[in-house]
C-alpha cells in the first residue's frame, strides 16, 4: 500500500503510546495538514506543553524523521498489515462525525468489509448455556441473511458470534484491544487466523501495543462506529459490553437486547437496560432483520423488496440531487433517529448512496 506524506505523519503520531487519542487529535488541530508535523513540530514545546511533558516532547522530536516512519511501514508490509488513516478513501468517512474517531486503523484481511452493512454482537466473557444458545440462534439468522457480524474477539459471546458467522459463510470483523503482536486472548489465536483469511481484523493500536485493561473499553467505541446496530445477548451490570451500548446510544445507533432470567447475574445488565429501553427487546434474528427491512443481503448488492411510504418520502426529497443529511431533515421533517433508519435501509437496498461529508444521492438503475 502506498502512503502519502499526510498518512506518514499520522502513522508517526500513532507510534507514541503515552499519547491518548484525545491528545493526538489536539496535536493535529495545530496544523493545517498532518504533514506539517515534519517541518513544524520541533521548537514549539510551548504549544504542546499542556499535552505532554518535556521528556515526552523530546522523545518525539528525536524520532521525527521520515526514515523512522518508512522503517515502520516496511515492518507493517512484512506482516501484511494495511494502515487506513482517516484521509484514506477506504476509511469509513462517517467515523469523522464521531468524537475521538481513530486516526488510523491497522487492518488484516478484506478491508472492503469496513463499509458492509453490519451488526455488532457483544456480551459477557463468562457466557451461560442460555447466553450461548441465544447468541448462536440469533447470529445464525443474521449470518444466513448475509449480515456482516462485528465483535471484539473476546472469550464468551464474542467468540461464539465470530465462530457462528464463519460457520454460516458470513463475513465477520474483529476489533482488537491490542496490537497484532499481542493477540488476546491467546486461546483465540486460531480464530484470529480464520478471521484474517475470511473476514477482517482491525485495531487502532500499533502492533507492539499490549492488551492493557484500559484499551478494551476504548476500542468498544469502534465496534459501535462500525455497526448499524448493536445486539447484546447476555451481560452483567458491570460487563464491558455496556460501554459499547452506551457508545451506540450516543452515536444514534440502534440497540437490540436479549432478555434473561431474572435470577441470573449474567443477565442483570441486559434486563436493566430493557427497563430503560423496552423497544430494544430482541428474541430472534427476525426482530433485527424486520427492523431494517432486510430479507437477504449480498455483500456487493444488498436489496430490499418493498418501499415504504416513509422511504418514498425520502427518495422524493432527494430527487436527482445530492443532499446533505441536514437538507434531507429539513425537507422531510423526520426526526434524526427515524431518518438515520430510513437512509440506512435505502442504502443497503441499493437505492441511494452515501458520499463523504454525509451527502446522499439516488442510484439510477439500468
mmCIF file of N, CA, C and O in Angstrom, residues 6 54 63 69 72 130 171 174 199 207 234 238 261 276 294 302 305 329 346 357 360:
data_model
loop_
_atom_site.group_PDB
_atom_site.id
_atom_site.type_symbol
_atom_site.label_atom_id
_atom_site.label_comp_id
_atom_site.label_asym_id
_atom_site.label_seq_id
_atom_site.Cartn_x
_atom_site.Cartn_y
_atom_site.Cartn_z
ATOM 1 N N UNK A 6 0.974 12.918 4.350
ATOM 2 C CA UNK A 6 -0.019 13.101 5.418
ATOM 3 C C UNK A 6 -0.260 11.790 6.170
ATOM 4 O O UNK A 6 -0.348 11.771 7.401
ATOM 5 N N UNK A 54 7.960 17.569 28.895
ATOM 6 C CA UNK A 54 9.131 17.911 28.097
ATOM 7 C C UNK A 54 9.882 16.649 27.675
ATOM 8 O O UNK A 54 10.378 16.553 26.537
ATOM 9 N N UNK A 63 12.561 11.206 17.244
ATOM 10 C CA UNK A 63 12.060 10.223 16.263
ATOM 11 C C UNK A 63 11.392 10.887 15.068
ATOM 12 O O UNK A 63 10.781 10.206 14.238
ATOM 13 N N UNK A 69 9.747 6.572 10.066
ATOM 14 C CA UNK A 69 8.392 6.167 9.663
ATOM 15 C C UNK A 69 8.445 5.124 8.548
ATOM 16 O O UNK A 69 7.703 4.139 8.570
ATOM 17 N N UNK A 72 9.082 1.768 9.839
ATOM 18 C CA UNK A 72 7.865 1.233 10.452
ATOM 19 C C UNK A 72 6.928 0.674 9.388
ATOM 20 O O UNK A 72 6.335 -0.407 9.563
ATOM 21 N N UNK A 130 -27.566 -20.523 28.441
ATOM 22 C CA UNK A 130 -28.641 -19.721 27.841
ATOM 23 C C UNK A 130 -28.067 -18.631 26.935
ATOM 24 O O UNK A 130 -28.535 -18.431 25.815
ATOM 25 N N UNK A 171 -19.487 -12.937 6.598
ATOM 26 C CA UNK A 171 -18.266 -12.212 6.907
ATOM 27 C C UNK A 171 -18.314 -11.713 8.346
ATOM 28 O O UNK A 171 -19.390 -11.462 8.894
ATOM 29 N N UNK A 174 -13.392 -8.486 13.480
ATOM 30 C CA UNK A 174 -12.961 -8.476 14.876
ATOM 31 C C UNK A 174 -12.211 -7.181 15.154
ATOM 32 O O UNK A 174 -11.322 -6.801 14.395
ATOM 33 N N UNK A 199 -12.386 -12.786 6.735
ATOM 34 C CA UNK A 199 -13.061 -11.578 7.196
ATOM 35 C C UNK A 199 -12.066 -10.450 7.343
ATOM 36 O O UNK A 199 -11.220 -10.229 6.478
ATOM 37 N N UNK A 207 1.275 -2.397 16.263
ATOM 38 C CA UNK A 207 1.463 -3.832 16.530
ATOM 39 C C UNK A 207 2.044 -4.154 17.898
ATOM 40 O O UNK A 207 1.714 -5.194 18.486
ATOM 41 N N UNK A 234 -26.130 -11.312 26.301
ATOM 42 C CA UNK A 234 -26.072 -11.616 27.729
ATOM 43 C C UNK A 234 -24.973 -10.764 28.344
ATOM 44 O O UNK A 234 -23.842 -10.757 27.853
ATOM 45 N N UNK A 238 -21.814 -4.991 35.218
ATOM 46 C CA UNK A 238 -20.504 -4.375 35.036
ATOM 47 C C UNK A 238 -19.781 -4.895 33.802
ATOM 48 O O UNK A 238 -18.576 -4.717 33.655
ATOM 49 N N UNK A 261 -32.991 -14.502 32.334
ATOM 50 C CA UNK A 261 -33.607 -14.974 33.569
ATOM 51 C C UNK A 261 -33.468 -13.901 34.651
ATOM 52 O O UNK A 261 -32.389 -13.365 34.866
ATOM 53 N N UNK A 276 -35.101 0.475 30.708
ATOM 54 C CA UNK A 276 -34.971 1.837 30.178
ATOM 55 C C UNK A 276 -35.383 1.926 28.717
ATOM 56 O O UNK A 276 -35.814 2.976 28.253
ATOM 57 N N UNK A 294 -34.742 -6.077 6.039
ATOM 58 C CA UNK A 294 -33.795 -6.937 5.335
ATOM 59 C C UNK A 294 -34.424 -8.299 5.099
ATOM 60 O O UNK A 294 -34.868 -8.959 6.034
ATOM 61 N N UNK A 302 -26.752 -5.363 -1.663
ATOM 62 C CA UNK A 302 -27.895 -5.616 -0.793
ATOM 63 C C UNK A 302 -29.178 -5.152 -1.461
ATOM 64 O O UNK A 302 -29.167 -4.194 -2.223
ATOM 65 N N UNK A 305 -37.050 -5.560 -0.835
ATOM 66 C CA UNK A 305 -38.121 -5.972 -1.737
ATOM 67 C C UNK A 305 -39.233 -4.939 -1.861
ATOM 68 O O UNK A 305 -39.899 -4.879 -2.878
ATOM 69 N N UNK A 329 -33.279 16.335 6.366
ATOM 70 C CA UNK A 329 -34.078 16.573 7.574
ATOM 71 C C UNK A 329 -35.048 17.719 7.341
ATOM 72 O O UNK A 329 -36.245 17.633 7.661
ATOM 73 N N UNK A 346 -32.458 2.334 2.858
ATOM 74 C CA UNK A 346 -32.365 2.695 1.437
ATOM 75 C C UNK A 346 -30.967 2.450 0.895
ATOM 76 O O UNK A 346 -30.804 2.032 -0.264
ATOM 77 N N UNK A 357 -18.810 13.364 3.736
ATOM 78 C CA UNK A 357 -19.461 14.565 4.249
ATOM 79 C C UNK A 357 -20.929 14.379 4.530
ATOM 80 O O UNK A 357 -21.679 15.351 4.699
ATOM 81 N N UNK A 360 -26.088 12.462 0.316
ATOM 82 C CA UNK A 360 -26.811 11.317 -0.229
ATOM 83 C C UNK A 360 -27.354 11.631 -1.615
ATOM 84 O O UNK A 360 -27.805 12.748 -1.879
#
